Structure formats: structure tokens, C-alpha cells
Short mmCIF file of N, CA and C in Angstrom, two decimals:
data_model
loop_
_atom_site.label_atom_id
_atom_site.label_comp_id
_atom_site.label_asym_id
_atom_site.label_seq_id
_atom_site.Cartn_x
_atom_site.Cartn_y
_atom_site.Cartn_z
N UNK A 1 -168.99 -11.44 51.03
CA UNK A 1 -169.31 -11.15 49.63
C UNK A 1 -169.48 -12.51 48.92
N UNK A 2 -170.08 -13.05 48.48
CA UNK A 2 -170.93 -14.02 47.52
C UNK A 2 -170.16 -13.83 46.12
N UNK A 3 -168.96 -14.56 45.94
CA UNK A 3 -168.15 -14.85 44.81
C UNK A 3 -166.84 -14.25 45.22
N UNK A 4 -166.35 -14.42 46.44
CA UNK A 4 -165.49 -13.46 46.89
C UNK A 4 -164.08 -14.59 46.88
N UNK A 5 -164.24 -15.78 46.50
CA UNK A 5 -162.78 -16.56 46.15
C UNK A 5 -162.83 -16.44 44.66
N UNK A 6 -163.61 -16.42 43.89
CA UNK A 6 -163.75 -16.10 42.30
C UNK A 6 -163.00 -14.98 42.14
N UNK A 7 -163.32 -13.83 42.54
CA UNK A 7 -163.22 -12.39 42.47
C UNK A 7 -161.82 -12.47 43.18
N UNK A 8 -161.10 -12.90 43.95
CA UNK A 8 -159.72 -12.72 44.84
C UNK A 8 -158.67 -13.49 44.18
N UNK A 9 -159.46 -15.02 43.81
CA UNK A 9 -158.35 -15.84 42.91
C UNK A 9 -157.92 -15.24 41.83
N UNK A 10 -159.17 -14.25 40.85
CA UNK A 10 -158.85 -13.85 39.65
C UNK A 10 -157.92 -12.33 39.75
N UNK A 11 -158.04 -11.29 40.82
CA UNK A 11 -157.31 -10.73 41.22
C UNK A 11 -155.98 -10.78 41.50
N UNK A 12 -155.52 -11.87 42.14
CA UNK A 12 -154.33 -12.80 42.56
C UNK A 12 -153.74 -12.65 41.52
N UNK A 13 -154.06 -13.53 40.54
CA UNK A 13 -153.35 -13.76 39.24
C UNK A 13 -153.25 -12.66 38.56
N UNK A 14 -153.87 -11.74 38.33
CA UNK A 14 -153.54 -10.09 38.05
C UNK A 14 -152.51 -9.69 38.49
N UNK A 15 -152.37 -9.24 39.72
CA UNK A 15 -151.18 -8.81 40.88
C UNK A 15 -150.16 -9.76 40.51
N UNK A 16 -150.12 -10.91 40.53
CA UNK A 16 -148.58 -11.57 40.19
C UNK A 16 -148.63 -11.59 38.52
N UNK A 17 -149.56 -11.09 37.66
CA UNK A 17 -148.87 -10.55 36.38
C UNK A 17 -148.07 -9.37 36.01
N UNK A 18 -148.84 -7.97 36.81
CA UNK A 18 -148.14 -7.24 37.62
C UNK A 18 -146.86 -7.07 38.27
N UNK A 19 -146.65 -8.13 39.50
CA UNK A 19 -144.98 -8.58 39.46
C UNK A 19 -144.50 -8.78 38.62
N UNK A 20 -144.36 -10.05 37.87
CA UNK A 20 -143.77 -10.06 36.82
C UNK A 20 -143.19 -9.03 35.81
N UNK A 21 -144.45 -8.02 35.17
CA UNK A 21 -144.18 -7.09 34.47
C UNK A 21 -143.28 -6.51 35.13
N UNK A 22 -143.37 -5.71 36.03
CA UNK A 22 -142.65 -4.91 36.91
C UNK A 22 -141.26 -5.38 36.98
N UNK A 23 -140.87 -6.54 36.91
CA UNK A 23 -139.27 -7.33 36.60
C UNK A 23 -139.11 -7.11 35.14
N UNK A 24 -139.86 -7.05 34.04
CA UNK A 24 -139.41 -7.07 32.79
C UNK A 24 -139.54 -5.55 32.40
N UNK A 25 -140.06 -4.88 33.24
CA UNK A 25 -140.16 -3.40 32.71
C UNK A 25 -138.17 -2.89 33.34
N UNK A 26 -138.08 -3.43 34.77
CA UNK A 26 -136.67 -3.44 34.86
C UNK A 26 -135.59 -3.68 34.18
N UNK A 27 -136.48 -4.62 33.42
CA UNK A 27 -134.96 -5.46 32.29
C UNK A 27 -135.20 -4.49 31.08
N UNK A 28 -136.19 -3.75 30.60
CA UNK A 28 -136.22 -2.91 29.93
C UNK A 28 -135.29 -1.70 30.12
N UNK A 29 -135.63 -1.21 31.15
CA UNK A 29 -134.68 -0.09 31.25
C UNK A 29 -133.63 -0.38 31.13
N UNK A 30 -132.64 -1.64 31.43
CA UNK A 30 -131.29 -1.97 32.19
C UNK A 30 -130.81 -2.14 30.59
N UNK A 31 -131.63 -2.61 29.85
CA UNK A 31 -131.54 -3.06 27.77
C UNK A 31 -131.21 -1.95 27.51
N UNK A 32 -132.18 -0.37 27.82
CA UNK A 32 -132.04 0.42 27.25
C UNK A 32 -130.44 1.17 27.73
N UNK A 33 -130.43 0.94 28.64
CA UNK A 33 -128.67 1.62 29.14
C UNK A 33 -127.67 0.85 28.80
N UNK A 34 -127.93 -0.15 28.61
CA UNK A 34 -126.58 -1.11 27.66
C UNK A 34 -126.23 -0.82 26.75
N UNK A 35 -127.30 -0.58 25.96
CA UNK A 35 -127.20 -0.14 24.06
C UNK A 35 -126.45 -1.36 23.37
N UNK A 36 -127.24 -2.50 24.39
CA UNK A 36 -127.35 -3.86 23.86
C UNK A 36 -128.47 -3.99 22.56
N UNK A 37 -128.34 -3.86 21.16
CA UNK A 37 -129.83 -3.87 20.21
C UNK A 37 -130.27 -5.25 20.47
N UNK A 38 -129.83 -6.27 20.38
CA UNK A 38 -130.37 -7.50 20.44
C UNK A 38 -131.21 -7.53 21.70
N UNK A 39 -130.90 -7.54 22.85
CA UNK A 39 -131.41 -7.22 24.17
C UNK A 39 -132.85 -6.15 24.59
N UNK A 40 -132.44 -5.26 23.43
CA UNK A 40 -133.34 -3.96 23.65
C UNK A 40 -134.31 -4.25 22.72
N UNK A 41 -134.26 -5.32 21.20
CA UNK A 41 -135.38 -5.51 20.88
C UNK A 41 -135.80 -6.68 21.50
N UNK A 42 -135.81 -7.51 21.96
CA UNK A 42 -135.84 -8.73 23.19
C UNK A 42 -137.42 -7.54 24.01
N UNK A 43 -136.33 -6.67 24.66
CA UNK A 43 -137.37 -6.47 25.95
C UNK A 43 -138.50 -5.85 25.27
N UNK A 44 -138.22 -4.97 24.18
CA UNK A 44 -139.50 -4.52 23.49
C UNK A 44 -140.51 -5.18 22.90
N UNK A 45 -140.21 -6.41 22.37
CA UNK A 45 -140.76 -7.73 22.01
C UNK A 45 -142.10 -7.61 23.20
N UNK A 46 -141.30 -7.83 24.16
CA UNK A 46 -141.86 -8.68 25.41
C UNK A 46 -143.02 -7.39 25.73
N UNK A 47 -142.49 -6.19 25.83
CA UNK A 47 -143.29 -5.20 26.01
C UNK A 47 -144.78 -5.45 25.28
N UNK A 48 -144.68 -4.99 24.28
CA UNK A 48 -145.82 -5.63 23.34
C UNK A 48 -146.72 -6.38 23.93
N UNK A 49 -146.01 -7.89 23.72
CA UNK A 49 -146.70 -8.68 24.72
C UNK A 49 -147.17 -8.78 25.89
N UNK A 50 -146.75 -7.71 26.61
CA UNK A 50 -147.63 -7.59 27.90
C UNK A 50 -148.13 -6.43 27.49
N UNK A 51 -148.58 -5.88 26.79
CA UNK A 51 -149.47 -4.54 26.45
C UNK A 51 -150.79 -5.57 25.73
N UNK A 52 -150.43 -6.77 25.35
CA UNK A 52 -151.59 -7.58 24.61
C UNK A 52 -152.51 -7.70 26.03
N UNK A 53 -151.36 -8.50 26.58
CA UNK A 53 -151.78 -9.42 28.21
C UNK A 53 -152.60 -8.60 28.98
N UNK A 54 -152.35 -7.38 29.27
CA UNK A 54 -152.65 -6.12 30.35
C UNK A 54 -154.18 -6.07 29.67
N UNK A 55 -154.68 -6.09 28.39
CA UNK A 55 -155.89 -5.80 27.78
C UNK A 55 -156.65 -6.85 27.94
N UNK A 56 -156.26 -8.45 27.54
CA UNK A 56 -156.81 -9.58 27.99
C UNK A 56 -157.42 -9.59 29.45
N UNK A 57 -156.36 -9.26 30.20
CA UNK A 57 -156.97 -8.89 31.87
C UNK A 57 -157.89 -8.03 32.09
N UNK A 58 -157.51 -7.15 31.67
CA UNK A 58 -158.31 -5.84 31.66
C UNK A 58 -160.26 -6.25 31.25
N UNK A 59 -160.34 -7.08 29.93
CA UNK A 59 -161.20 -7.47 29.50
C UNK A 59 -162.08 -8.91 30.31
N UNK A 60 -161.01 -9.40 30.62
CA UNK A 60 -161.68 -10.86 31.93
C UNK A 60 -162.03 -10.15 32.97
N UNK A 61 -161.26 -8.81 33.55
CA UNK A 61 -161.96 -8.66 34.90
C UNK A 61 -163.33 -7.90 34.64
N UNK A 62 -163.77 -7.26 33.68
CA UNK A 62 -164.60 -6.63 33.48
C UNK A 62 -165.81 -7.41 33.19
N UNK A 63 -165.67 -8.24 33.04
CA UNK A 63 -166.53 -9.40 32.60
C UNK A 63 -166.67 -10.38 33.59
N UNK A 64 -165.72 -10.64 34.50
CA UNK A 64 -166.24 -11.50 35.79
C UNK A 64 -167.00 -9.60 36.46
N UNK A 65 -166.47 -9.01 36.93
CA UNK A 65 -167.31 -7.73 37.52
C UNK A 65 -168.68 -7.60 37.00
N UNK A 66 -168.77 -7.84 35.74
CA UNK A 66 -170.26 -7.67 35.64
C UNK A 66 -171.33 -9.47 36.06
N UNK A 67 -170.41 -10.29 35.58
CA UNK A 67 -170.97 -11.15 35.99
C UNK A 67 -171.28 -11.53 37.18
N UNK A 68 -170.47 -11.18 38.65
CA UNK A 68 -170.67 -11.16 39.95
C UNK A 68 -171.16 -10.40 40.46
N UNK A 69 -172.00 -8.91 39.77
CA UNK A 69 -172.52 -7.95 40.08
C UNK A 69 -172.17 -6.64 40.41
N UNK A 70 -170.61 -6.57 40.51
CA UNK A 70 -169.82 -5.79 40.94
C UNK A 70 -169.19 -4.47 39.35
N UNK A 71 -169.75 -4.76 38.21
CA UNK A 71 -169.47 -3.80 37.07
C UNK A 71 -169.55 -2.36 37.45
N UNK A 72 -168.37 -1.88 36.33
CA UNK A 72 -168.04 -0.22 37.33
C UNK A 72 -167.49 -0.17 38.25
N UNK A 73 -167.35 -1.05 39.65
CA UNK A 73 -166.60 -0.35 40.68
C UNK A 73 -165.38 -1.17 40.85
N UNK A 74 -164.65 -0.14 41.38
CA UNK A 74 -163.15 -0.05 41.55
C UNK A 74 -162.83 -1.38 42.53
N UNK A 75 -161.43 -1.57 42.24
CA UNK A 75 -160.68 -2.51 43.53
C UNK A 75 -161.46 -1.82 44.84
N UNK A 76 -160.77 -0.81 45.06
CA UNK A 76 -161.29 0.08 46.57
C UNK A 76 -162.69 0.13 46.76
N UNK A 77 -163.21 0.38 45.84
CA UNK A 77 -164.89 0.21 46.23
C UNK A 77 -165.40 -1.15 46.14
N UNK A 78 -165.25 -2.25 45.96
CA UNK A 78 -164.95 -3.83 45.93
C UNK A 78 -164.62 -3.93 47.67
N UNK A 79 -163.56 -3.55 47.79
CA UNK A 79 -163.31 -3.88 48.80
C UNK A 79 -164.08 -3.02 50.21
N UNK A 80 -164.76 -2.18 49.87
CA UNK A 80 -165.46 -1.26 50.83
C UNK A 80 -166.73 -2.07 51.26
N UNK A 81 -167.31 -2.82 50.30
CA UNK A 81 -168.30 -3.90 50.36
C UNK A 81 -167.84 -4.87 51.14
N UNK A 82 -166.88 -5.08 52.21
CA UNK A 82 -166.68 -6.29 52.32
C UNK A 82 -165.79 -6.04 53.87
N UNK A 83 -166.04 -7.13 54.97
CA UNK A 83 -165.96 -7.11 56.20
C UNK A 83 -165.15 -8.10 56.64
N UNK A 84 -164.86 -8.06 57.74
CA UNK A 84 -163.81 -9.35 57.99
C UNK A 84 -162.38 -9.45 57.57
N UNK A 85 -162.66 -10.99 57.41
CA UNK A 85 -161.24 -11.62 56.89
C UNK A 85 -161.23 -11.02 55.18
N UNK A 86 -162.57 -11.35 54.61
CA UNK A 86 -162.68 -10.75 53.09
C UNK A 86 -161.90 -9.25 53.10
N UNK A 87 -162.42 -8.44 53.52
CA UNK A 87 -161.50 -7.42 53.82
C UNK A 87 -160.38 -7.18 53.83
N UNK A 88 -159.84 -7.80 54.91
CA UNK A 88 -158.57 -7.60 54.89
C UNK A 88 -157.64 -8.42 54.00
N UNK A 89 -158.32 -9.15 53.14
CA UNK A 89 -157.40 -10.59 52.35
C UNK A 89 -157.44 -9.44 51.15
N UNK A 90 -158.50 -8.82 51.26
CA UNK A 90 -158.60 -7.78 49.54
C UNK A 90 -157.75 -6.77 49.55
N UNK A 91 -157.88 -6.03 50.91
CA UNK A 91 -157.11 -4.78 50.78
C UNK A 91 -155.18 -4.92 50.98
N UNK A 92 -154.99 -6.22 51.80
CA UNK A 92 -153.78 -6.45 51.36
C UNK A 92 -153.48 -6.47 49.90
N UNK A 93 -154.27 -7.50 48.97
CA UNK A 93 -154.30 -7.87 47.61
C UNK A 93 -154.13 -7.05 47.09
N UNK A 94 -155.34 -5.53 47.53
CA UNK A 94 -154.65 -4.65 46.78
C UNK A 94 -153.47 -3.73 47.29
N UNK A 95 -152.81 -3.97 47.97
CA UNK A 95 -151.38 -3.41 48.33
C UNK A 95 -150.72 -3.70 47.48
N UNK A 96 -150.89 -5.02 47.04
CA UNK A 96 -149.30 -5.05 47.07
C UNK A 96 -149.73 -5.24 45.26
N UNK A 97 -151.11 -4.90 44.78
CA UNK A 97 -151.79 -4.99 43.09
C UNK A 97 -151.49 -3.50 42.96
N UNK A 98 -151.10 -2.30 44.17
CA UNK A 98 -150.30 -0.95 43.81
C UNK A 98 -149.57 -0.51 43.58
N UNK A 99 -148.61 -1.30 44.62
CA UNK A 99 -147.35 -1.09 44.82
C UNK A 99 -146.78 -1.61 43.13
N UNK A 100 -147.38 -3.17 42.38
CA UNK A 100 -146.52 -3.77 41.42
C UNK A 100 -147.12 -2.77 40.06
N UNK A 101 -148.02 -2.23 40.31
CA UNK A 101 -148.23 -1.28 39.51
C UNK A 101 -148.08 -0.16 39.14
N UNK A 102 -147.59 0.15 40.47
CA UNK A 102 -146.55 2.20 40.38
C UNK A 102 -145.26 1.57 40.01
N UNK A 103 -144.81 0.24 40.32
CA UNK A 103 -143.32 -0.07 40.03
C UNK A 103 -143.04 0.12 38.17
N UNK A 104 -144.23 -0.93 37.40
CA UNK A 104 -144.32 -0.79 36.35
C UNK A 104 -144.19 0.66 35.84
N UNK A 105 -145.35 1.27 36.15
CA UNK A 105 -145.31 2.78 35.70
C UNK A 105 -143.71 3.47 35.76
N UNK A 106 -143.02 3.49 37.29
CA UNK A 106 -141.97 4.47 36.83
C UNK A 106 -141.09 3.54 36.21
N UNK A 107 -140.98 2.03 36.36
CA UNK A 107 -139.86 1.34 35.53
C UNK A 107 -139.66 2.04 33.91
N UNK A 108 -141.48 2.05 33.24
CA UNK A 108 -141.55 2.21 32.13
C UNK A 108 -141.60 3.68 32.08
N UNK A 109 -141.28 5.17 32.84
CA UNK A 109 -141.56 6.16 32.46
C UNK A 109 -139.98 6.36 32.33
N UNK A 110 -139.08 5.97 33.37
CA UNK A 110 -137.89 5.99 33.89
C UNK A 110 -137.40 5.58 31.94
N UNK A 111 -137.97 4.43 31.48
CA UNK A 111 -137.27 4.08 30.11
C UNK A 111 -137.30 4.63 28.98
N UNK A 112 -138.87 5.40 29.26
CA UNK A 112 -138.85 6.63 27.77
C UNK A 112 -137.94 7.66 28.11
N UNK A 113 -137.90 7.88 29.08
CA UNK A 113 -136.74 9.03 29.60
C UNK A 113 -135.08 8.73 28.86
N UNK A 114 -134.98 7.47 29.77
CA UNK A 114 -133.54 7.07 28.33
C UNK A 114 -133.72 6.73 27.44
N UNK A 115 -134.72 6.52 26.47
CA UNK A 115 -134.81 6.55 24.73
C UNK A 115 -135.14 7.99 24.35
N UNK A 116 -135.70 8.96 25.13
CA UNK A 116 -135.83 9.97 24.82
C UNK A 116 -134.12 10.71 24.63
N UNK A 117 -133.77 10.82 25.84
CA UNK A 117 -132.07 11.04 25.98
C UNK A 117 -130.96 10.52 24.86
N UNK A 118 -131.30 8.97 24.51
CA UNK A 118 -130.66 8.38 23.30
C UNK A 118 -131.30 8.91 22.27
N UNK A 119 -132.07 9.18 22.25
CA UNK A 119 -132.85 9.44 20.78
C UNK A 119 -132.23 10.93 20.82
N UNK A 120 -132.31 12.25 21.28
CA UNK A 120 -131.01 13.38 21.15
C UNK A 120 -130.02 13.12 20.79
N UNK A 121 -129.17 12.21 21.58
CA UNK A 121 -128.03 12.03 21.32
C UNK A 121 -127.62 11.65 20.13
N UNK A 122 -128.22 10.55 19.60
CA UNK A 122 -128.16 10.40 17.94
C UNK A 122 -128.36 11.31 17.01
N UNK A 123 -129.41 12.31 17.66
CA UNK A 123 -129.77 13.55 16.52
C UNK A 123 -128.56 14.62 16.86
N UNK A 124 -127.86 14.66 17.67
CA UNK A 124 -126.81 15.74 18.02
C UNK A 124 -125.57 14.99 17.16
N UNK A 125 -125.31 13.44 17.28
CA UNK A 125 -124.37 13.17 16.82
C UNK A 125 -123.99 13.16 15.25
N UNK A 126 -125.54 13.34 14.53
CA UNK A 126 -125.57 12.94 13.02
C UNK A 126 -126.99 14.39 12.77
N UNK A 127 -126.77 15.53 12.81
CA UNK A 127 -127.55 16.45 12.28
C UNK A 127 -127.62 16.59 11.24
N UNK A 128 -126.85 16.07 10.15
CA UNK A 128 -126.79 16.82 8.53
C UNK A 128 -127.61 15.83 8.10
N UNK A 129 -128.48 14.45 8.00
CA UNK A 129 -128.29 13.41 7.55
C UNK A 129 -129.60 14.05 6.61
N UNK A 130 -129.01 13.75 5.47
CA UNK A 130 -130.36 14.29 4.79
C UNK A 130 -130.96 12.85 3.35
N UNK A 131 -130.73 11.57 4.61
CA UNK A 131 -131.32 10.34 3.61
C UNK A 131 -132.52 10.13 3.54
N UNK A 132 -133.17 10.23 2.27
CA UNK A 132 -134.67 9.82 2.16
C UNK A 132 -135.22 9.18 3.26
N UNK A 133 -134.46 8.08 3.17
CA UNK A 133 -134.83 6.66 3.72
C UNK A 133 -134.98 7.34 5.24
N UNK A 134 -134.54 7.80 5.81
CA UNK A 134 -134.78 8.59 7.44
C UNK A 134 -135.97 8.88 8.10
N UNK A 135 -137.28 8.93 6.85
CA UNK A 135 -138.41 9.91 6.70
C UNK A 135 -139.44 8.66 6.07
N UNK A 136 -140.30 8.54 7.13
CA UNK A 136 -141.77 8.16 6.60
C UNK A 136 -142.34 8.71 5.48
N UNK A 137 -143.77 8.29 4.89
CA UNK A 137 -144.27 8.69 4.08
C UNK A 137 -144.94 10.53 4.13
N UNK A 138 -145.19 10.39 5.72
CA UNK A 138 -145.76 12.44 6.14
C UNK A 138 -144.42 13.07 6.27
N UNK A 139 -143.19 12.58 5.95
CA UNK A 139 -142.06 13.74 5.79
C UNK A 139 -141.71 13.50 7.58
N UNK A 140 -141.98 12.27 8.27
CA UNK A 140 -141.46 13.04 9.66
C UNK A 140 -140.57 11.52 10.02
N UNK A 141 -139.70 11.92 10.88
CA UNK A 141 -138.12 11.44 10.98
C UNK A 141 -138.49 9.88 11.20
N UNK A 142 -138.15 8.83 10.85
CA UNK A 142 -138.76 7.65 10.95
C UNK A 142 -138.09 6.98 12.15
N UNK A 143 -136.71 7.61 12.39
CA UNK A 143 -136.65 7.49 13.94
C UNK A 143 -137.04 7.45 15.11
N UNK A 144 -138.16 8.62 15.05
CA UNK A 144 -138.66 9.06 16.05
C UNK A 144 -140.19 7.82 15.72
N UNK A 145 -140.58 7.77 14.98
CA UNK A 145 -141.88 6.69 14.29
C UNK A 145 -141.94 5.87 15.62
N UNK A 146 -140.82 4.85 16.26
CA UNK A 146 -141.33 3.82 17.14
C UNK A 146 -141.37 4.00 18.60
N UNK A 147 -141.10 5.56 18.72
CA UNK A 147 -141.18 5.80 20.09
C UNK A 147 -142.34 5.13 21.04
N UNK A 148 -143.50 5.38 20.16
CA UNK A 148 -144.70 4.89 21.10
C UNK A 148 -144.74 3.44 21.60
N UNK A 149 -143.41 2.66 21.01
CA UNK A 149 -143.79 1.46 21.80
C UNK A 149 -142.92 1.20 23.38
N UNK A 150 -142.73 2.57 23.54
CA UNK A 150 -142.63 2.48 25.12
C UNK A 150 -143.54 2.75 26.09
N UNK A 151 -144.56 3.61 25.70
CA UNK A 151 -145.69 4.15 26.21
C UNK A 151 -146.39 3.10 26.79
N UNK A 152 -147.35 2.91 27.69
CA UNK A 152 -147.87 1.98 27.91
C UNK A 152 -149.24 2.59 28.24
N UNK A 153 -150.14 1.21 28.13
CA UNK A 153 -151.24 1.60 28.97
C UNK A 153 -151.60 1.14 30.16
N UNK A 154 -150.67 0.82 31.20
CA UNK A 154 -150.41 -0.23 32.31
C UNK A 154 -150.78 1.03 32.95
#
């Protein structure tokens, strides 16, 4: 394949952003079972920031893909184009660009699960609370308001 250290180097560095995440999505969860706040806004911080990062990537590979000719197709179909050593250097690449990416996923599904669980528990422990201040501007619990920054689009 004709740009195939371009296309593998820039992959590379994907996959070990990937690792990485996949360690801080851990430290996420481990924040959220402490009911450390300092810690737990720490990892959420960081979350964010790799929800920026994940889009930056997202946006470079799409743009070397079209520029090397390869726009639209997948890792797997990338690598179906390709024989040899290229081959097999890709489809490892993408082993282990799966594996750090199902890790992310359940690290981060595993963590809405315990903010979901904490987030009951607070509403079981304090049901009467009837403070303005509790409630956004549409009348709905302002507690519940920052859930989505566990969600990801990883």
C-alpha cells in the first residue's frame, strides 16, 4: 500500500491514545467508588478532555484517509487492501486499537452504572428536598443535569 508508514504511524499513535484512555477511564471508575469529590472531579476533568482529543483524532484520520485515498473505509477494510508484512503489521495494530477500545467502552459503561447507583442513593437518602435551587430552569432535578458527562463518544 503506497502511504502505508503514514497511515500505520498515524494509527499507532491513535491505539496508544486509546491505551492511555483506557487507564484513565479506570481511574474514573476507581474516583467514582471512593466518593473521593476532589478525585472524581479530577477524572471528569480529564474525561472531557479526552472526549475533545477522541474528535481531534477522529478528524486527522479522516483527513489523512481522504488524502491517501482510502476515505470511507474502515480499519478492516484498510487492512483487506493490503498483503504481506503490511498486513500483518495492520491487523495486529488493529488488535490491540480493539481490544484498548472495548476496554474504554466497558471502563466507561461500568462508571455510569456507579453514578447511576450513587445518583439513587442520594435520591433515596434525601426524598423530601423541596429546594428551588435543586431544579434547572425546565423544572428538572439539576442533579441529574451532569449525568451526560459520562457518556462518551469513544
Amino acid at each position: 500500500m503506497e502511504h502505508f508508514d503514514e497511515f500505520y504511524s498515524f494509527m499507532l499513535e491513535y491505539t496508544e491514545f486509546f491505551e492511555e484512555t483506557a487507564v484513565k477511564e479506570r481511574e474514573k471508575m476507581c474516583a467514582l467508588l471512593s466518593d473521593d469529590l476532589s478525585r472524581i472531579e479530577k477524572c471528569l476533568n480529564e474525561h472531557q478532555t479526552t472526549l475533545k482529543k477522541t474528535e481531534l483524532f477522529e478528524e486527522r484520520r479522516e483527513k489523512l484517509q481522504e488524502k491517501i485515498g482510502l476515505a470511507g473505509k474502515s480499519f478492516r477494510q484498510i487492512i483487506a487492501l493490503t498483503d504481506g508484512d503490511e498486513h500483518e503489521s495492520l491487523r495486529k495494530l488493529y488488535n490491540r486499537f480493539k481490544v484498548a477500545v472495548d476496554n474504554v467502552s466497558h471502563s466507561n459503561k461500568t462508571s455510569l452504572q456507579i453514578a447511576e447507583t450513587n445518583m439513587r442513593i442520594i435520591e433515596n437518602l434525601s426524598p423530601s428536598v423541596n429546594d428551588a435551587k435543586c431544579y434547572d430552569n425546565n423544572g428538572v432535578p439539576a442533579k441529574r443535569k451532569n449525568m451526560g458527562l459520562l457518556n462518551t463518544k469513544i
